[in-house]
């Protein structure tokens, strides 16, 4: 995520103490609220630190008591704010599912909060927490802009942002999780295996709440998206189809109106500065062997925006709160993988600890981080890599901005010859990663100009980009609407976050039914559908190795292959028809005599010379 337009927050100059809306999934009574609000019997993560918020300043002086077989209270911590306590508990293997009571005793009086201990989900790694791999095809969507399946939740009384205006690019439009559920047929038929949504956690900010990146309560699912029940229905619906769910994690910051900001347990839960200090958005100080500590501190501890205070992950209480929430989310909602926002600004040792905790509990869990940086080496530093540095990241993969900026974008939106070589060169640096197949490749996203606009609304180049996306090494991710030529320049970002046609009542056009779409839009949609569904059953494209040849003046040839299948891809990024010969790539073509065009299923004999039209990618399955 990149910083969003500040103009909508120009009236927020001080922290305002607001009411905490009790819309969250937390154990609560009129007396106290416990985070997390429940746990599960039989978890490996069985030593918890409960954050407990009471209703008055002297709450921290109360005695805490838990009397439940298998649960032991091992410690109680006071913090500066007298409304809070932190209670350490241990849950042994003997603890059975039930409803323990956490009691708070003061002046001989006891108040109890019920804290459910649930039975665990079944199917860890098989029906949920399955991980996302190169065999998957991720579809990124913004729930508020994809489809409105329940107009009753368009506005929720008591929430600060009551906007609802589809004519504005910055206000809420009413899309929700039921809208996603309603169109899973469309996504599955498109070839999608995995849904990644921008954050679904409560975002009770005054405005610009459509994107979801400023949490105000970790344990509440955004009620205008349908709340926890709708999120669970979506997860269950995806899993029933054999599909997967990625949750968007934001560890680095929260929204200004988060209860931990409005009424913090202690000042050191946030990074505090004598005056407002924003991150420099420079990644180099994090790893620069010659860098200044002051520069690194600004990068990692500076606030993302004035409306997004920076969490102090070096505070052990904060770290525990965030890690427990991540594990809780997987078990509660059946999350399969994580996309981690603004990875480079987090405390990296904390991130290693968080990633490891998830993997220990869910061995097949996968995570990839946003690393919007300036070079391949910079990017690799934040992932599991082969570089000898004092800090070693355990992040499995990154959102591969280098394969975008210095890759497919350069090849198809810039000078063909230079751009295609940049794509080749970027992939030649894959030796820096422990496993580059875990990187997520993409054409565009919610923070960038749409690819169709980047290629000057050239349909042929759009199709070539999609062809590359679905044949490249790594995990392909498509932003909603790319398959129907949605366009927009990210200045401001609202123009790349427009509504998906057909997802809202009264839409004259529908990408779901094809009504009102142009011939070009239908053609690109079908192109995506054909290639993505072919990819599902192609061992070469889902798990094969990559071999690439030096480009020849804008002509780029690469292969994806296994012992049982070979796919040859020829990308002509130039504006002229080019010719190529299979014999020039004998290392991979030797022994094959026939070619099947993957996109039209035509089978033909190999010819000595072959033409490829301008701005085109050919995708051939080689046969003997």
PDB file of C-alpha atoms in Angstrom, residues 330-562:
ATOM      1  CA  UNK A 330      -6.645 -18.454  10.611  1.00  0.00           C
ATOM      2  CA  UNK A 331      -8.457 -20.658  13.107  1.00  0.00           C
ATOM      3  CA  UNK A 332     -11.573 -18.485  13.276  1.00  0.00           C
ATOM      4  CA  UNK A 333     -12.063 -17.929   9.552  1.00  0.00           C
ATOM      5  CA  UNK A 334     -10.057 -20.638   7.807  1.00  0.00           C
ATOM      6  CA  UNK A 335      -7.524 -18.336   6.158  1.00  0.00           C
ATOM      7  CA  UNK A 336      -5.176 -20.125   3.720  1.00  0.00           C
ATOM      8  CA  UNK A 337      -2.443 -17.539   3.192  1.00  0.00           C
ATOM      9  CA  UNK A 338      -1.309 -14.020   4.003  1.00  0.00           C
ATOM     10  CA  UNK A 339      -0.394 -10.996   1.956  1.00  0.00           C
ATOM     11  CA  UNK A 340       1.517  -8.641   4.256  1.00  0.00           C
ATOM     12  CA  UNK A 341       1.135  -4.922   3.673  1.00  0.00           C
ATOM     13  CA  UNK A 342       4.107  -2.486   3.731  1.00  0.00           C
ATOM     14  CA  UNK A 343       6.505  -5.252   4.728  1.00  0.00           C
ATOM     15  CA  UNK A 344       9.653  -3.148   4.542  1.00  0.00           C
ATOM     16  CA  UNK A 345       8.524  -0.715   7.277  1.00  0.00           C
ATOM     17  CA  UNK A 346       7.888  -3.405   9.885  1.00  0.00           C
ATOM     18  CA  UNK A 347      10.358  -4.445  12.567  1.00  0.00           C
ATOM     19  CA  UNK A 348      11.904  -7.369  10.683  1.00  0.00           C
ATOM     20  CA  UNK A 349      12.831  -9.550  13.689  1.00  0.00           C
ATOM     21  CA  UNK A 350       9.196  -9.237  14.763  1.00  0.00           C
ATOM     22  CA  UNK A 351       8.066 -10.296  11.297  1.00  0.00           C
ATOM     23  CA  UNK A 352      10.311 -13.373  11.447  1.00  0.00           C
ATOM     24  CA  UNK A 353       8.768 -14.284  14.787  1.00  0.00           C
ATOM     25  CA  UNK A 354       5.227 -13.757  13.491  1.00  0.00           C
ATOM     26  CA  UNK A 355       5.826 -15.736  10.299  1.00  0.00           C
ATOM     27  CA  UNK A 356       7.362 -18.594  12.271  1.00  0.00           C
ATOM     28  CA  UNK A 357       4.475 -18.694  14.734  1.00  0.00           C
ATOM     29  CA  UNK A 358       2.007 -19.073  11.872  1.00  0.00           C
ATOM     30  CA  UNK A 359       4.051 -21.799  10.194  1.00  0.00           C
ATOM     31  CA  UNK A 360       4.505 -23.706  13.454  1.00  0.00           C
ATOM     32  CA  UNK A 361       0.746 -23.798  13.996  1.00  0.00           C
ATOM     33  CA  UNK A 362      -0.095 -24.261  10.306  1.00  0.00           C
ATOM     34  CA  UNK A 363       2.793 -26.019   8.515  1.00  0.00           C
ATOM     35  CA  UNK A 364       1.408 -25.409   5.019  1.00  0.00           C
ATOM     36  CA  UNK A 365       0.686 -21.732   5.642  1.00  0.00           C
ATOM     37  CA  UNK A 366       2.265 -19.305   3.176  1.00  0.00           C
ATOM     38  CA  UNK A 367       2.821 -15.566   3.229  1.00  0.00           C
ATOM     39  CA  UNK A 368       4.142 -12.995   0.796  1.00  0.00           C
ATOM     40  CA  UNK A 369       5.016  -9.398   1.548  1.00  0.00           C
ATOM     41  CA  UNK A 370       4.656  -6.088  -0.235  1.00  0.00           C
ATOM     42  CA  UNK A 371       8.216  -4.933  -0.970  1.00  0.00           C
ATOM     43  CA  UNK A 372       7.853  -1.845  -3.141  1.00  0.00           C
ATOM     44  CA  UNK A 373      11.571  -1.149  -3.571  1.00  0.00           C
ATOM     45  CA  UNK A 374      14.097  -0.070  -6.172  1.00  0.00           C
ATOM     46  CA  UNK A 375      16.026  -3.145  -7.289  1.00  0.00           C
ATOM     47  CA  UNK A 376      16.064  -6.929  -7.252  1.00  0.00           C
ATOM     48  CA  UNK A 377      18.707  -7.113  -4.530  1.00  0.00           C
ATOM     49  CA  UNK A 378      16.709  -4.712  -2.360  1.00  0.00           C
ATOM     50  CA  UNK A 379      13.612  -6.807  -2.902  1.00  0.00           C
ATOM     51  CA  UNK A 380      15.348 -10.114  -2.189  1.00  0.00           C
ATOM     52  CA  UNK A 381      16.662  -8.813   1.133  1.00  0.00           C
ATOM     53  CA  UNK A 382      13.143  -8.878   2.574  1.00  0.00           C
ATOM     54  CA  UNK A 383      12.498 -12.495   1.533  1.00  0.00           C
ATOM     55  CA  UNK A 384      14.264 -15.772   2.194  1.00  0.00           C
ATOM     56  CA  UNK A 385      17.423 -15.180   0.178  1.00  0.00           C
ATOM     57  CA  UNK A 386      20.924 -16.391  -0.592  1.00  0.00           C
ATOM     58  CA  UNK A 387      22.613 -13.125   0.421  1.00  0.00           C
ATOM     59  CA  UNK A 388      25.120 -13.080   3.270  1.00  0.00           C
ATOM     60  CA  UNK A 389      23.769 -10.391   5.580  1.00  0.00           C
ATOM     61  CA  UNK A 390      23.535 -10.070   9.384  1.00  0.00           C
ATOM     62  CA  UNK A 391      19.723 -10.273   9.251  1.00  0.00           C
ATOM     63  CA  UNK A 392      18.069 -13.157   7.415  1.00  0.00           C
ATOM     64  CA  UNK A 393      14.387 -12.948   6.565  1.00  0.00           C
ATOM     65  CA  UNK A 394      12.150 -16.009   6.718  1.00  0.00           C
ATOM     66  CA  UNK A 395       9.453 -14.450   4.503  1.00  0.00           C
ATOM     67  CA  UNK A 396       8.699 -17.042   1.837  1.00  0.00           C
ATOM     68  CA  UNK A 397       8.074 -14.661  -1.046  1.00  0.00           C
ATOM     69  CA  UNK A 398       7.383 -11.091  -2.076  1.00  0.00           C
ATOM     70  CA  UNK A 399       4.978  -9.241  -4.305  1.00  0.00           C
ATOM     71  CA  UNK A 400       7.370  -9.074  -7.245  1.00  0.00           C
ATOM     72  CA  UNK A 401       7.460  -5.383  -8.099  1.00  0.00           C
ATOM     73  CA  UNK A 402      10.739  -5.852  -9.951  1.00  0.00           C
ATOM     74  CA  UNK A 403       9.173  -8.271 -12.432  1.00  0.00           C
ATOM     75  CA  UNK A 404       6.589  -5.554 -12.978  1.00  0.00           C
ATOM     76  CA  UNK A 405       8.526  -2.274 -13.091  1.00  0.00           C
ATOM     77  CA  UNK A 406      11.715  -3.704 -14.614  1.00  0.00           C
ATOM     78  CA  UNK A 407       9.908  -6.550 -16.306  1.00  0.00           C
ATOM     79  CA  UNK A 408       6.590  -6.856 -18.073  1.00  0.00           C
ATOM     80  CA  UNK A 409       5.708  -3.174 -17.708  1.00  0.00           C
ATOM     81  CA  UNK A 410       9.015  -2.134 -19.260  1.00  0.00           C
ATOM     82  CA  UNK A 411       8.597  -4.698 -22.044  1.00  0.00           C
ATOM     83  CA  UNK A 412       5.071  -3.791 -23.123  1.00  0.00           C
ATOM     84  CA  UNK A 413       4.651  -0.175 -22.005  1.00  0.00           C
ATOM     85  CA  UNK A 414       8.124   1.113 -22.829  1.00  0.00           C
ATOM     86  CA  UNK A 415      10.802   0.642 -25.452  1.00  0.00           C
ATOM     87  CA  UNK A 416      10.435  -2.934 -26.662  1.00  0.00           C
ATOM     88  CA  UNK A 417      14.107  -3.793 -27.070  1.00  0.00           C
ATOM     89  CA  UNK A 418      15.282  -2.237 -23.831  1.00  0.00           C
ATOM     90  CA  UNK A 419      12.185  -3.322 -21.915  1.00  0.00           C
ATOM     91  CA  UNK A 420      12.335  -6.964 -22.929  1.00  0.00           C
ATOM     92  CA  UNK A 421      15.975  -7.108 -21.903  1.00  0.00           C
ATOM     93  CA  UNK A 422      15.039  -5.623 -18.510  1.00  0.00           C
ATOM     94  CA  UNK A 423      12.505  -8.420 -18.079  1.00  0.00           C
ATOM     95  CA  UNK A 424      15.131 -11.020 -18.942  1.00  0.00           C
ATOM     96  CA  UNK A 425      17.692  -9.356 -16.689  1.00  0.00           C
ATOM     97  CA  UNK A 426      15.335  -9.183 -13.708  1.00  0.00           C
ATOM     98  CA  UNK A 427      14.612 -12.900 -13.932  1.00  0.00           C
ATOM     99  CA  UNK A 428      18.326 -13.642 -14.296  1.00  0.00           C
ATOM    100  CA  UNK A 429      18.666 -12.367 -10.713  1.00  0.00           C
ATOM    101  CA  UNK A 430      16.478 -15.148  -9.337  1.00  0.00           C
ATOM    102  CA  UNK A 431      19.620 -16.670  -7.803  1.00  0.00           C
ATOM    103  CA  UNK A 432      19.114 -14.132  -4.994  1.00  0.00           C
ATOM    104  CA  UNK A 433      15.985 -15.938  -3.727  1.00  0.00           C
ATOM    105  CA  UNK A 434      15.786 -19.237  -1.915  1.00  0.00           C
ATOM    106  CA  UNK A 435      12.665 -19.997  -3.964  1.00  0.00           C
ATOM    107  CA  UNK A 436      11.601 -17.434  -6.587  1.00  0.00           C
ATOM    108  CA  UNK A 437       8.553 -19.572  -7.390  1.00  0.00           C
ATOM    109  CA  UNK A 438       7.012 -18.199  -4.204  1.00  0.00           C
ATOM    110  CA  UNK A 439       7.089 -14.639  -5.515  1.00  0.00           C
ATOM    111  CA  UNK A 440       3.776 -13.195  -6.676  1.00  0.00           C
ATOM    112  CA  UNK A 441       3.857 -11.736 -10.196  1.00  0.00           C
ATOM    113  CA  UNK A 442       1.276  -9.212 -11.340  1.00  0.00           C
ATOM    114  CA  UNK A 443       0.394  -6.590 -13.959  1.00  0.00           C
ATOM    115  CA  UNK A 444      -1.225  -4.008 -11.674  1.00  0.00           C
ATOM    116  CA  UNK A 445      -2.929  -3.588  -8.316  1.00  0.00           C
ATOM    117  CA  UNK A 446      -5.033  -1.210  -6.218  1.00  0.00           C
ATOM    118  CA  UNK A 447      -2.190   1.321  -5.830  1.00  0.00           C
ATOM    119  CA  UNK A 448      -0.979   1.442  -9.444  1.00  0.00           C
ATOM    120  CA  UNK A 449      -2.228   2.661 -12.781  1.00  0.00           C
ATOM    121  CA  UNK A 450      -4.108  -0.126 -14.453  1.00  0.00           C
ATOM    122  CA  UNK A 451      -2.092  -2.126 -16.949  1.00  0.00           C
ATOM    123  CA  UNK A 452      -4.480  -1.344 -19.801  1.00  0.00           C
ATOM    124  CA  UNK A 453      -3.779   2.345 -19.257  1.00  0.00           C
ATOM    125  CA  UNK A 454      -0.054   1.723 -18.947  1.00  0.00           C
ATOM    126  CA  UNK A 455      -0.036   0.100 -22.398  1.00  0.00           C
ATOM    127  CA  UNK A 456      -2.019   3.042 -23.834  1.00  0.00           C
ATOM    128  CA  UNK A 457      -5.240   1.015 -24.121  1.00  0.00           C
ATOM    129  CA  UNK A 458      -3.661  -1.335 -26.642  1.00  0.00           C
ATOM    130  CA  UNK A 459      -5.688  -4.554 -26.593  1.00  0.00           C
ATOM    131  CA  UNK A 460      -2.936  -6.671 -28.157  1.00  0.00           C
ATOM    132  CA  UNK A 461      -0.453  -5.573 -25.499  1.00  0.00           C
ATOM    133  CA  UNK A 462      -3.002  -6.234 -22.756  1.00  0.00           C
ATOM    134  CA  UNK A 463      -3.435  -9.800 -24.006  1.00  0.00           C
ATOM    135  CA  UNK A 464       0.332 -10.230 -24.259  1.00  0.00           C
ATOM    136  CA  UNK A 465       0.677  -9.069 -20.663  1.00  0.00           C
ATOM    137  CA  UNK A 466      -1.940 -11.537 -19.469  1.00  0.00           C
ATOM    138  CA  UNK A 467      -0.242 -14.254 -21.504  1.00  0.00           C
ATOM    139  CA  UNK A 468       3.040 -13.533 -19.748  1.00  0.00           C
ATOM    140  CA  UNK A 469       1.354 -13.352 -16.326  1.00  0.00           C
ATOM    141  CA  UNK A 470      -0.130 -16.832 -16.665  1.00  0.00           C
ATOM    142  CA  UNK A 471       3.049 -18.438 -18.001  1.00  0.00           C
ATOM    143  CA  UNK A 472       5.674 -16.688 -15.859  1.00  0.00           C
ATOM    144  CA  UNK A 473       7.459 -18.312 -12.951  1.00  0.00           C
ATOM    145  CA  UNK A 474       5.883 -17.654  -9.575  1.00  0.00           C
ATOM    146  CA  UNK A 475       2.309 -17.162  -8.401  1.00  0.00           C
ATOM    147  CA  UNK A 476       0.159 -15.101 -10.809  1.00  0.00           C
ATOM    148  CA  UNK A 477      -2.108 -12.410  -9.366  1.00  0.00           C
ATOM    149  CA  UNK A 478      -4.712 -10.523 -11.400  1.00  0.00           C
ATOM    150  CA  UNK A 479      -6.393  -7.324 -10.242  1.00  0.00           C
ATOM    151  CA  UNK A 480     -10.156  -7.304 -10.672  1.00  0.00           C
ATOM    152  CA  UNK A 481     -11.209  -5.956 -14.060  1.00  0.00           C
ATOM    153  CA  UNK A 482      -7.916  -6.588 -15.848  1.00  0.00           C
ATOM    154  CA  UNK A 483      -9.699  -9.369 -17.707  1.00  0.00           C
ATOM    155  CA  UNK A 484     -12.240  -6.879 -19.133  1.00  0.00           C
ATOM    156  CA  UNK A 485      -9.895  -3.982 -19.937  1.00  0.00           C
ATOM    157  CA  UNK A 486     -10.708  -1.788 -16.955  1.00  0.00           C
ATOM    158  CA  UNK A 487      -8.555   1.328 -17.128  1.00  0.00           C
ATOM    159  CA  UNK A 488      -7.449   4.176 -14.880  1.00  0.00           C
ATOM    160  CA  UNK A 489      -4.429   6.247 -13.886  1.00  0.00           C
ATOM    161  CA  UNK A 490      -3.489   6.257 -10.202  1.00  0.00           C
ATOM    162  CA  UNK A 491      -3.485  10.020  -9.795  1.00  0.00           C
ATOM    163  CA  UNK A 492      -5.453   9.936  -7.578  1.00  0.00           C
ATOM    164  CA  UNK A 493      -5.759   6.282  -6.596  1.00  0.00           C
ATOM    165  CA  UNK A 494      -9.564   6.269  -6.724  1.00  0.00           C
ATOM    166  CA  UNK A 495      -9.428   6.075 -10.524  1.00  0.00           C
ATOM    167  CA  UNK A 496      -7.925   2.576 -10.338  1.00  0.00           C
ATOM    168  CA  UNK A 497     -10.564   1.433  -7.846  1.00  0.00           C
ATOM    169  CA  UNK A 498     -13.723   1.804  -9.888  1.00  0.00           C
ATOM    170  CA  UNK A 499     -16.732  -0.481  -9.687  1.00  0.00           C
ATOM    171  CA  UNK A 500     -16.725  -3.859 -11.392  1.00  0.00           C
ATOM    172  CA  UNK A 501     -19.512  -3.697 -13.991  1.00  0.00           C
ATOM    173  CA  UNK A 502     -22.537  -5.784 -13.125  1.00  0.00           C
ATOM    174  CA  UNK A 503     -21.784  -5.949  -9.432  1.00  0.00           C
ATOM    175  CA  UNK A 504     -24.256  -3.260  -8.369  1.00  0.00           C
ATOM    176  CA  UNK A 505     -28.024  -2.834  -8.685  1.00  0.00           C
ATOM    177  CA  UNK A 506     -28.948  -0.967 -11.845  1.00  0.00           C
ATOM    178  CA  UNK A 507     -25.663  -1.573 -13.710  1.00  0.00           C
ATOM    179  CA  UNK A 508     -26.272  -1.436 -17.461  1.00  0.00           C
ATOM    180  CA  UNK A 509     -23.137  -3.478 -18.191  1.00  0.00           C
ATOM    181  CA  UNK A 510     -22.167  -6.759 -16.590  1.00  0.00           C
ATOM    182  CA  UNK A 511     -18.874  -8.597 -16.736  1.00  0.00           C
ATOM    183  CA  UNK A 512     -20.638 -11.549 -15.142  1.00  0.00           C
ATOM    184  CA  UNK A 513     -23.135 -12.032 -17.967  1.00  0.00           C
ATOM    185  CA  UNK A 514     -21.376 -10.192 -20.795  1.00  0.00           C
ATOM    186  CA  UNK A 515     -24.263  -7.754 -21.182  1.00  0.00           C
ATOM    187  CA  UNK A 516     -23.072  -4.460 -22.639  1.00  0.00           C
ATOM    188  CA  UNK A 517     -19.426  -5.487 -22.936  1.00  0.00           C
ATOM    189  CA  UNK A 518     -17.569  -4.576 -26.121  1.00  0.00           C
ATOM    190  CA  UNK A 519     -16.151  -7.226 -28.420  1.00  0.00           C
ATOM    191  CA  UNK A 520     -12.645  -6.424 -27.181  1.00  0.00           C
ATOM    192  CA  UNK A 521     -13.682  -6.765 -23.542  1.00  0.00           C
ATOM    193  CA  UNK A 522     -15.312 -10.120 -24.211  1.00  0.00           C
ATOM    194  CA  UNK A 523     -12.298 -11.308 -26.204  1.00  0.00           C
ATOM    195  CA  UNK A 524      -9.806 -10.488 -23.450  1.00  0.00           C
ATOM    196  CA  UNK A 525     -12.073 -12.046 -20.846  1.00  0.00           C
ATOM    197  CA  UNK A 526     -12.260 -15.243 -22.884  1.00  0.00           C
ATOM    198  CA  UNK A 527      -8.503 -15.143 -23.495  1.00  0.00           C
ATOM    199  CA  UNK A 528      -7.947 -15.014 -19.729  1.00  0.00           C
ATOM    200  CA  UNK A 529     -10.472 -17.776 -19.085  1.00  0.00           C
ATOM    201  CA  UNK A 530      -8.952 -20.099 -21.685  1.00  0.00           C
ATOM    202  CA  UNK A 531      -5.354 -19.672 -20.567  1.00  0.00           C
ATOM    203  CA  UNK A 532      -6.044 -19.698 -16.828  1.00  0.00           C
ATOM    204  CA  UNK A 533      -8.044 -22.918 -17.048  1.00  0.00           C
ATOM    205  CA  UNK A 534      -5.407 -24.539 -19.233  1.00  0.00           C
ATOM    206  CA  UNK A 535      -2.808 -23.498 -16.659  1.00  0.00           C
ATOM    207  CA  UNK A 536      -4.660 -25.347 -13.885  1.00  0.00           C
ATOM    208  CA  UNK A 537      -3.848 -28.684 -15.499  1.00  0.00           C
ATOM    209  CA  UNK A 538      -0.410 -27.846 -16.867  1.00  0.00           C
ATOM    210  CA  UNK A 539       2.447 -29.223 -14.772  1.00  0.00           C
ATOM    211  CA  UNK A 540       4.917 -27.068 -16.696  1.00  0.00           C
ATOM    212  CA  UNK A 541       3.104 -23.801 -15.969  1.00  0.00           C
ATOM    213  CA  UNK A 542       2.177 -24.565 -12.376  1.00  0.00           C
ATOM    214  CA  UNK A 543       5.384 -26.185 -11.155  1.00  0.00           C
ATOM    215  CA  UNK A 544       7.857 -26.319 -14.016  1.00  0.00           C
ATOM    216  CA  UNK A 545      11.313 -24.854 -14.327  1.00  0.00           C
ATOM    217  CA  UNK A 546      12.031 -21.714 -16.326  1.00  0.00           C
ATOM    218  CA  UNK A 547      14.601 -21.442 -19.110  1.00  0.00           C
ATOM    219  CA  UNK A 548      14.955 -18.117 -20.894  1.00  0.00           C
ATOM    220  CA  UNK A 549      17.045 -17.085 -23.896  1.00  0.00           C
ATOM    221  CA  UNK A 550      18.741 -13.758 -24.449  1.00  0.00           C
ATOM    222  CA  UNK A 551      16.219 -11.470 -26.165  1.00  0.00           C
ATOM    223  CA  UNK A 552      16.722 -10.559 -29.791  1.00  0.00           C
ATOM    224  CA  UNK A 553      15.736  -6.905 -30.341  1.00  0.00           C
ATOM    225  CA  UNK A 554      12.391  -7.163 -28.582  1.00  0.00           C
ATOM    226  CA  UNK A 555      11.784 -10.868 -29.234  1.00  0.00           C
ATOM    227  CA  UNK A 556      11.880 -12.887 -26.027  1.00  0.00           C
ATOM    228  CA  UNK A 557      11.662 -16.678 -25.873  1.00  0.00           C
ATOM    229  CA  UNK A 558      11.318 -18.682 -22.692  1.00  0.00           C
ATOM    230  CA  UNK A 559      10.266 -22.187 -21.703  1.00  0.00           C
ATOM    231  CA  UNK A 560       8.416 -23.684 -18.758  1.00  0.00           C
ATOM    232  CA  UNK A 561       9.083 -27.380 -18.532  1.00  0.00           C
ATOM    233  CA  UNK A 562       8.981 -30.582 -16.506  1.00  0.00           C
TER     234      UNK A 562
END
